[in-house]
């Protein structure tokens, strides 16, 4: 009996076989399709064969690698036709311009008429035979001949006619004839040519009749309107391209001409006429944008329309209102464009008008930029003449030595209005973060320039700028994020407060009491803002910087010299170190809440964060500000060495106090260096010339530190532990002893070097055994040098050569003896063999 598999196994086997058959079938079908495609391509390349005739293979010497044609048959055909048409056109032009005078009137008319009629009529027969490309080439020759006919007609029949008027009439007639000819025969090139020529008649006609600039501008806009209509209605792509190009060219010329006429008009009447032309251009752009299918083109058309409207209104305002109100008037028109956002106008058109309004507002803000830049940078000039006297008003205090921008009276209004528009429109735009930053900046600029524009008294202007600083700090504190990091608006407000405070401090330098009062106020304001974690990284260092300037101002006001003022400046680093100690190590992490069980479940292993508070982020800026104040104190005390030593020691005390914090242990090195420098400066002030006074304070602590380190880690080498400490004293003392004519320093140095050598021998340390004997040998050589010189002077002149010869003989004899011993050893070994 046949052993049949189980049904499930047999089913799997059948499914596998069917899948293999499907794969094989798909492969065969792909191969069949490729073969069919190859045979069809071969049949298309080979000529038709008679019935029963086998296809002929490729000729000898050819095969699959034969070169393929580089040009297609249609391409060759088009080249030949275009070249033939161009040559015939050149010949016709040459005949008309050169050989025209050799024929009579009848001959001329007969020749040109026959050529034109033949060139324009031949395409009819060619189209019937299906030769469309040839018909296009011959028709192109015919259109060129019609231009020559027009020229010839002017030369023969109308020689005295005005050129511009005749060209306008001829271009209109030719455009109409070419349009009818192209439509009747269905040819491609006459219609674009007719559209391009149709842009000329109106302009040329206006020039012929001597029209003025307003009429020419209106004619340009009318021509642009006609081109726009053709572009919107035409079905052929070449016609649309030509119409759009012509409409853009004539429309741009008309808009530029109308804008120039509007902004250069001397009275309201001419300005109003030019503004009306700009409104016509705007309406034309809006109509075109409404019916254009592509949204981006509609947006661009509406953008141009909005600019035309604002430009027309601004030109009228320029001649009707004072000059400083022109920009606010344009700004009002731009804001009025925003009202279209609530209308039922096409969405791309609304978008374009809104963008035009935004562009005009941007230009208005740029108009105020010179005044704002002068208010920010002008106080730096006043800083050169500190305490030179109270100026007449606040504008003189700010623009001391700088040119004042004209027509700046309405700049605060422009800035405030744009800021208000941004605030109102900010909640409806997708770029709300950028708006929340730009609006405070514009409001700050308006408040900054307002005291200058109003020419407030000097004290009132200072109070106004101090209020700006306080408001900016309040905004930064009030609108900071809950996560203790400053948000973009808060950060912007902080930066604006810093910029304003610097300008305010520089402006206050005009008067001595005002300087102290302003710096004190700024210090208090920024210190109060620095109590909050968000603005602390910026406000706390700013408060320290203003406090430093306040200390310098108080010292100068008290008539104290700069090195005495340095002691007052040192209060700032001390305060900075105190603030950093209160904020530097504040962490909420590191404690565990674990090990307790609640109902058998364990709440363990959980940590509370490890995140730093806002104060810890202010630690580094505060320390940097304190270090900068310390450097300033050192610079002030530098001319007086005793005071410089005191300042260095006080800075070292501040650094040592900072090093008590676990995360600032490295400040201990700075403290040690400052104390050492203070000692050296004090010794230099006492006219101490002995180098040991400067080096021993380093050697003692260095050797103690090295001893403690070797006790904790026996693997540390003696060079690491004691090398630097010993070298700091031994090397400078050796250099000093080499030029010392007395016996005390060499004796003391020799005793010290001997003690170092004995200590190194006792403890078997390499660094003392190298440095000590080396210094001791050099000291001994220095002390014995006079006696050696006397001995050398007492010897006869032949003694040194004799000694040298004797040494060479001894060396030679030793070398010979070694060679003889080696030879005897080799002979002995040979006898053993």
PDB file of N, CA and C in Angstrom, residues 387-447:
ATOM      1  N   UNK A 387      31.854 114.776  34.123  1.00  0.00           N
ATOM      2  CA  UNK A 387      31.655 115.863  35.082  1.00  0.00           C
ATOM      3  C   UNK A 387      32.033 117.212  34.470  1.00  0.00           C
ATOM      4  N   UNK A 388      31.604 117.377  33.218  1.00  0.00           N
ATOM      5  CA  UNK A 388      31.902 118.623  32.511  1.00  0.00           C
ATOM      6  C   UNK A 388      30.827 119.678  32.702  1.00  0.00           C
ATOM      7  N   UNK A 389      29.743 119.357  33.347  1.00  0.00           N
ATOM      8  CA  UNK A 389      28.692 120.334  33.589  1.00  0.00           C
ATOM      9  C   UNK A 389      27.349 119.847  33.110  1.00  0.00           C
ATOM     10  N   UNK A 390      26.303 120.309  33.752  1.00  0.00           N
ATOM     11  CA  UNK A 390      24.945 119.893  33.399  1.00  0.00           C
ATOM     12  C   UNK A 390      24.531 120.504  32.067  1.00  0.00           C
ATOM     13  N   UNK A 391      24.088 119.690  31.088  1.00  0.00           N
ATOM     14  CA  UNK A 391      23.674 120.243  29.794  1.00  0.00           C
ATOM     15  C   UNK A 391      22.340 120.977  29.896  1.00  0.00           C
ATOM     16  N   UNK A 392      21.975 121.672  28.797  1.00  0.00           N
ATOM     17  CA  UNK A 392      20.737 122.451  28.789  1.00  0.00           C
ATOM     18  C   UNK A 392      19.512 121.556  28.886  1.00  0.00           C
ATOM     19  N   UNK A 393      19.475 120.498  28.082  1.00  0.00           N
ATOM     20  CA  UNK A 393      18.339 119.573  28.133  1.00  0.00           C
ATOM     21  C   UNK A 393      18.859 118.174  27.859  1.00  0.00           C
ATOM     22  N   UNK A 394      17.956 117.228  27.875  1.00  0.00           N
ATOM     23  CA  UNK A 394      18.360 115.834  27.738  1.00  0.00           C
ATOM     24  C   UNK A 394      18.840 115.517  26.319  1.00  0.00           C
ATOM     25  N   UNK A 395      18.308 116.202  25.314  1.00  0.00           N
ATOM     26  CA  UNK A 395      18.767 115.940  23.949  1.00  0.00           C
ATOM     27  C   UNK A 395      20.223 116.354  23.776  1.00  0.00           C
ATOM     28  N   UNK A 396      20.617 117.483  24.372  1.00  0.00           N
ATOM     29  CA  UNK A 396      22.015 117.887  24.294  1.00  0.00           C
ATOM     30  C   UNK A 396      22.917 116.903  25.030  1.00  0.00           C
ATOM     31  N   UNK A 397      22.405 116.299  26.098  1.00  0.00           N
ATOM     32  CA  UNK A 397      23.217 115.321  26.831  1.00  0.00           C
ATOM     33  C   UNK A 397      23.425 114.045  26.022  1.00  0.00           C
ATOM     34  N   UNK A 398      22.412 113.646  25.242  1.00  0.00           N
ATOM     35  CA  UNK A 398      22.516 112.398  24.484  1.00  0.00           C
ATOM     36  C   UNK A 398      23.278 112.603  23.184  1.00  0.00           C
ATOM     37  N   UNK A 399      22.945 113.671  22.446  1.00  0.00           N
ATOM     38  CA  UNK A 399      23.550 113.899  21.141  1.00  0.00           C
ATOM     39  C   UNK A 399      24.724 114.868  21.231  1.00  0.00           C
ATOM     40  N   UNK A 400      25.542 114.723  22.245  1.00  0.00           N
ATOM     41  CA  UNK A 400      26.724 115.559  22.374  1.00  0.00           C
ATOM     42  C   UNK A 400      27.748 115.154  21.323  1.00  0.00           C
ATOM     43  N   UNK A 401      28.000 116.020  20.348  1.00  0.00           N
ATOM     44  CA  UNK A 401      28.977 115.739  19.309  1.00  0.00           C
ATOM     45  C   UNK A 401      28.470 114.892  18.177  1.00  0.00           C
ATOM     46  N   UNK A 402      27.183 114.595  18.113  1.00  0.00           N
ATOM     47  CA  UNK A 402      26.615 113.778  17.044  1.00  0.00           C
ATOM     48  C   UNK A 402      25.568 114.586  16.279  1.00  0.00           C
ATOM     49  N   UNK A 403      25.442 114.353  14.950  1.00  0.00           N
ATOM     50  CA  UNK A 403      24.387 115.052  14.189  1.00  0.00           C
ATOM     51  C   UNK A 403      23.005 114.540  14.586  1.00  0.00           C
ATOM     52  N   UNK A 404      22.042 115.423  14.600  1.00  0.00           N
ATOM     53  CA  UNK A 404      20.688 115.066  15.002  1.00  0.00           C
ATOM     54  C   UNK A 404      19.849 114.736  13.769  1.00  0.00           C
ATOM     55  N   UNK A 405      19.172 113.600  13.748  1.00  0.00           N
ATOM     56  CA  UNK A 405      18.369 113.226  12.571  1.00  0.00           C
ATOM     57  C   UNK A 405      17.229 114.218  12.345  1.00  0.00           C
ATOM     58  N   UNK A 406      16.946 114.584  11.070  1.00  0.00           N
ATOM     59  CA  UNK A 406      15.824 115.487  10.798  1.00  0.00           C
ATOM     60  C   UNK A 406      14.496 114.735  10.834  1.00  0.00           C
ATOM     61  N   UNK A 407      13.436 115.509  10.989  1.00  0.00           N
ATOM     62  CA  UNK A 407      12.070 114.976  10.976  1.00  0.00           C
ATOM     63  C   UNK A 407      11.923 113.800  11.946  1.00  0.00           C
ATOM     64  N   UNK A 408      12.495 113.953  13.142  1.00  0.00           N
ATOM     65  CA  UNK A 408      12.445 112.856  14.118  1.00  0.00           C
ATOM     66  C   UNK A 408      11.383 113.069  15.181  1.00  0.00           C
ATOM     67  N   UNK A 409      10.550 114.092  15.034  1.00  0.00           N
ATOM     68  CA  UNK A 409       9.576 114.385  16.075  1.00  0.00           C
ATOM     69  C   UNK A 409       8.506 113.330  16.232  1.00  0.00           C
ATOM     70  N   UNK A 410       8.180 112.623  15.149  1.00  0.00           N
ATOM     71  CA  UNK A 410       7.117 111.620  15.218  1.00  0.00           C
ATOM     72  C   UNK A 410       7.665 110.193  15.333  1.00  0.00           C
ATOM     73  N   UNK A 411       8.962 110.044  15.537  1.00  0.00           N
ATOM     74  CA  UNK A 411       9.543 108.697  15.638  1.00  0.00           C
ATOM     75  C   UNK A 411       8.958 107.905  16.807  1.00  0.00           C
ATOM     76  N   UNK A 412       8.779 108.502  18.009  1.00  0.00           N
ATOM     77  CA  UNK A 412       8.166 107.699  19.087  1.00  0.00           C
ATOM     78  C   UNK A 412       6.762 107.234  18.745  1.00  0.00           C
ATOM     79  N   UNK A 413       6.002 108.075  18.054  1.00  0.00           N
ATOM     80  CA  UNK A 413       4.651 107.671  17.668  1.00  0.00           C
ATOM     81  C   UNK A 413       4.689 106.489  16.705  1.00  0.00           C
ATOM     82  N   UNK A 414       5.593 106.535  15.755  1.00  0.00           N
ATOM     83  CA  UNK A 414       5.705 105.434  14.784  1.00  0.00           C
ATOM     84  C   UNK A 414       6.065 104.140  15.493  1.00  0.00           C
ATOM     85  N   UNK A 415       7.036 104.197  16.387  1.00  0.00           N
ATOM     86  CA  UNK A 415       7.460 102.981  17.099  1.00  0.00           C
ATOM     87  C   UNK A 415       6.348 102.448  17.989  1.00  0.00           C
ATOM     88  N   UNK A 416       5.662 103.343  18.675  1.00  0.00           N
ATOM     89  CA  UNK A 416       4.592 102.889  19.562  1.00  0.00           C
ATOM     90  C   UNK A 416       3.436 102.288  18.777  1.00  0.00           C
ATOM     91  N   UNK A 417       3.089 102.893  17.636  1.00  0.00           N
ATOM     92  CA  UNK A 417       1.980 102.360  16.845  1.00  0.00           C
ATOM     93  C   UNK A 417       2.322 100.979  16.288  1.00  0.00           C
ATOM     94  N   UNK A 418       3.524 100.809  15.776  1.00  0.00           N
ATOM     95  CA  UNK A 418       3.913  99.498  15.247  1.00  0.00           C
ATOM     96  C   UNK A 418       3.931  98.457  16.367  1.00  0.00           C
ATOM     97  N   UNK A 419       4.411  98.851  17.542  1.00  0.00           N
ATOM     98  CA  UNK A 419       4.393  97.914  18.676  1.00  0.00           C
ATOM     99  C   UNK A 419       2.970  97.534  19.044  1.00  0.00           C
ATOM    100  N   UNK A 420       2.057  98.501  19.042  1.00  0.00           N
ATOM    101  CA  UNK A 420       0.661  98.196  19.364  1.00  0.00           C
ATOM    102  C   UNK A 420       0.044  97.277  18.318  1.00  0.00           C
ATOM    103  N   UNK A 421       0.353  97.509  17.046  1.00  0.00           N
ATOM    104  CA  UNK A 421      -0.167  96.625  15.993  1.00  0.00           C
ATOM    105  C   UNK A 421       0.339  95.208  16.193  1.00  0.00           C
ATOM    106  N   UNK A 422       1.612  95.062  16.549  1.00  0.00           N
ATOM    107  CA  UNK A 422       2.146  93.716  16.786  1.00  0.00           C
ATOM    108  C   UNK A 422       1.464  93.049  17.975  1.00  0.00           C
ATOM    109  N   UNK A 423       1.201  93.809  19.001  1.00  0.00           N
ATOM    110  CA  UNK A 423       0.537  93.229  20.174  1.00  0.00           C
ATOM    111  C   UNK A 423      -0.878  92.777  19.829  1.00  0.00           C
ATOM    112  N   UNK A 424      -1.593  93.612  19.066  1.00  0.00           N
ATOM    113  CA  UNK A 424      -2.976  93.268  18.720  1.00  0.00           C
ATOM    114  C   UNK A 424      -3.019  92.085  17.762  1.00  0.00           C
ATOM    115  N   UNK A 425      -2.104  92.083  16.768  1.00  0.00           N
ATOM    116  CA  UNK A 425      -2.132  91.023  15.760  1.00  0.00           C
ATOM    117  C   UNK A 425      -1.335  89.798  16.174  1.00  0.00           C
ATOM    118  N   UNK A 426      -0.657  89.866  17.335  1.00  0.00           N
ATOM    119  CA  UNK A 426       0.220  88.759  17.705  1.00  0.00           C
ATOM    120  C   UNK A 426      -0.507  87.469  17.987  1.00  0.00           C
ATOM    121  N   UNK A 427      -1.710  87.550  18.544  1.00  0.00           N
ATOM    122  CA  UNK A 427      -2.424  86.322  18.906  1.00  0.00           C
ATOM    123  C   UNK A 427      -3.045  85.640  17.692  1.00  0.00           C
ATOM    124  N   UNK A 428      -3.041  86.316  16.534  1.00  0.00           N
ATOM    125  CA  UNK A 428      -3.637  85.709  15.340  1.00  0.00           C
ATOM    126  C   UNK A 428      -2.595  85.206  14.351  1.00  0.00           C
ATOM    127  N   UNK A 429      -1.335  85.388  14.639  1.00  0.00           N
ATOM    128  CA  UNK A 429      -0.295  84.986  13.710  1.00  0.00           C
ATOM    129  C   UNK A 429       0.398  83.724  14.195  1.00  0.00           C
ATOM    130  N   UNK A 430       0.968  82.996  13.248  1.00  0.00           N
ATOM    131  CA  UNK A 430       1.695  81.769  13.602  1.00  0.00           C
ATOM    132  C   UNK A 430       3.077  82.066  14.163  1.00  0.00           C
ATOM    133  N   UNK A 431       3.559  83.297  13.982  1.00  0.00           N
ATOM    134  CA  UNK A 431       4.873  83.676  14.487  1.00  0.00           C
ATOM    135  C   UNK A 431       4.739  84.462  15.789  1.00  0.00           C
ATOM    136  N   UNK A 432       3.980  83.932  16.682  1.00  0.00           N
ATOM    137  CA  UNK A 432       3.732  84.639  17.934  1.00  0.00           C
ATOM    138  C   UNK A 432       4.996  84.803  18.774  1.00  0.00           C
ATOM    139  N   UNK A 433       5.917  83.805  18.870  1.00  0.00           N
ATOM    140  CA  UNK A 433       7.144  84.039  19.656  1.00  0.00           C
ATOM    141  C   UNK A 433       7.959  85.223  19.153  1.00  0.00           C
ATOM    142  N   UNK A 434       8.067  85.364  17.832  1.00  0.00           N
ATOM    143  CA  UNK A 434       8.808  86.503  17.293  1.00  0.00           C
ATOM    144  C   UNK A 434       8.104  87.819  17.599  1.00  0.00           C
ATOM    145  N   UNK A 435       6.778  87.806  17.565  1.00  0.00           N
ATOM    146  CA  UNK A 435       6.017  89.024  17.860  1.00  0.00           C
ATOM    147  C   UNK A 435       6.195  89.422  19.318  1.00  0.00           C
ATOM    148  N   UNK A 436       6.204  88.450  20.223  1.00  0.00           N
ATOM    149  CA  UNK A 436       6.359  88.761  21.641  1.00  0.00           C
ATOM    150  C   UNK A 436       7.744  89.305  21.964  1.00  0.00           C
ATOM    151  N   UNK A 437       8.695  89.108  21.077  1.00  0.00           N
ATOM    152  CA  UNK A 437      10.020  89.699  21.261  1.00  0.00           C
ATOM    153  C   UNK A 437      10.109  91.059  20.566  1.00  0.00           C
ATOM    154  N   UNK A 438       9.544  91.171  19.362  1.00  0.00           N
ATOM    155  CA  UNK A 438       9.647  92.417  18.593  1.00  0.00           C
ATOM    156  C   UNK A 438       8.843  93.547  19.233  1.00  0.00           C
ATOM    157  N   UNK A 439       7.657  93.239  19.738  1.00  0.00           N
ATOM    158  CA  UNK A 439       6.815  94.289  20.324  1.00  0.00           C
ATOM    159  C   UNK A 439       7.486  94.965  21.525  1.00  0.00           C
ATOM    160  N   UNK A 440       8.060  94.228  22.501  1.00  0.00           N
ATOM    161  CA  UNK A 440       8.761  94.929  23.592  1.00  0.00           C
ATOM    162  C   UNK A 440       9.956  95.748  23.111  1.00  0.00           C
ATOM    163  N   UNK A 441      10.647  95.267  22.105  1.00  0.00           N
ATOM    164  CA  UNK A 441      11.793  96.032  21.598  1.00  0.00           C
ATOM    165  C   UNK A 441      11.331  97.364  21.016  1.00  0.00           C
ATOM    166  N   UNK A 442      10.252  97.348  20.242  1.00  0.00           N
ATOM    167  CA  UNK A 442       9.737  98.591  19.669  1.00  0.00           C
ATOM    168  C   UNK A 442       9.212  99.520  20.754  1.00  0.00           C
ATOM    169  N   UNK A 443       8.502  98.959  21.740  1.00  0.00           N
ATOM    170  CA  UNK A 443       8.035  99.798  22.845  1.00  0.00           C
ATOM    171  C   UNK A 443       9.191 100.409  23.624  1.00  0.00           C
ATOM    172  N   UNK A 444      10.244  99.629  23.828  1.00  0.00           N
ATOM    173  CA  UNK A 444      11.433 100.163  24.508  1.00  0.00           C
ATOM    174  C   UNK A 444      12.064 101.285  23.689  1.00  0.00           C
ATOM    175  N   UNK A 445      12.161 101.104  22.371  1.00  0.00           N
ATOM    176  CA  UNK A 445      12.741 102.149  21.524  1.00  0.00           C
ATOM    177  C   UNK A 445      11.919 103.426  21.585  1.00  0.00           C
ATOM    178  N   UNK A 446      10.587 103.290  21.587  1.00  0.00           N
ATOM    179  CA  UNK A 446       9.740 104.481  21.689  1.00  0.00           C
ATOM    180  C   UNK A 446       9.970 105.215  23.005  1.00  0.00           C
ATOM    181  N   UNK A 447      10.020 104.465  24.097  1.00  0.00           N
ATOM    182  CA  UNK A 447      10.262 105.107  25.392  1.00  0.00           C
ATOM    183  C   UNK A 447      11.662 105.691  25.485  1.00  0.00           C
TER     184      UNK A 447
END
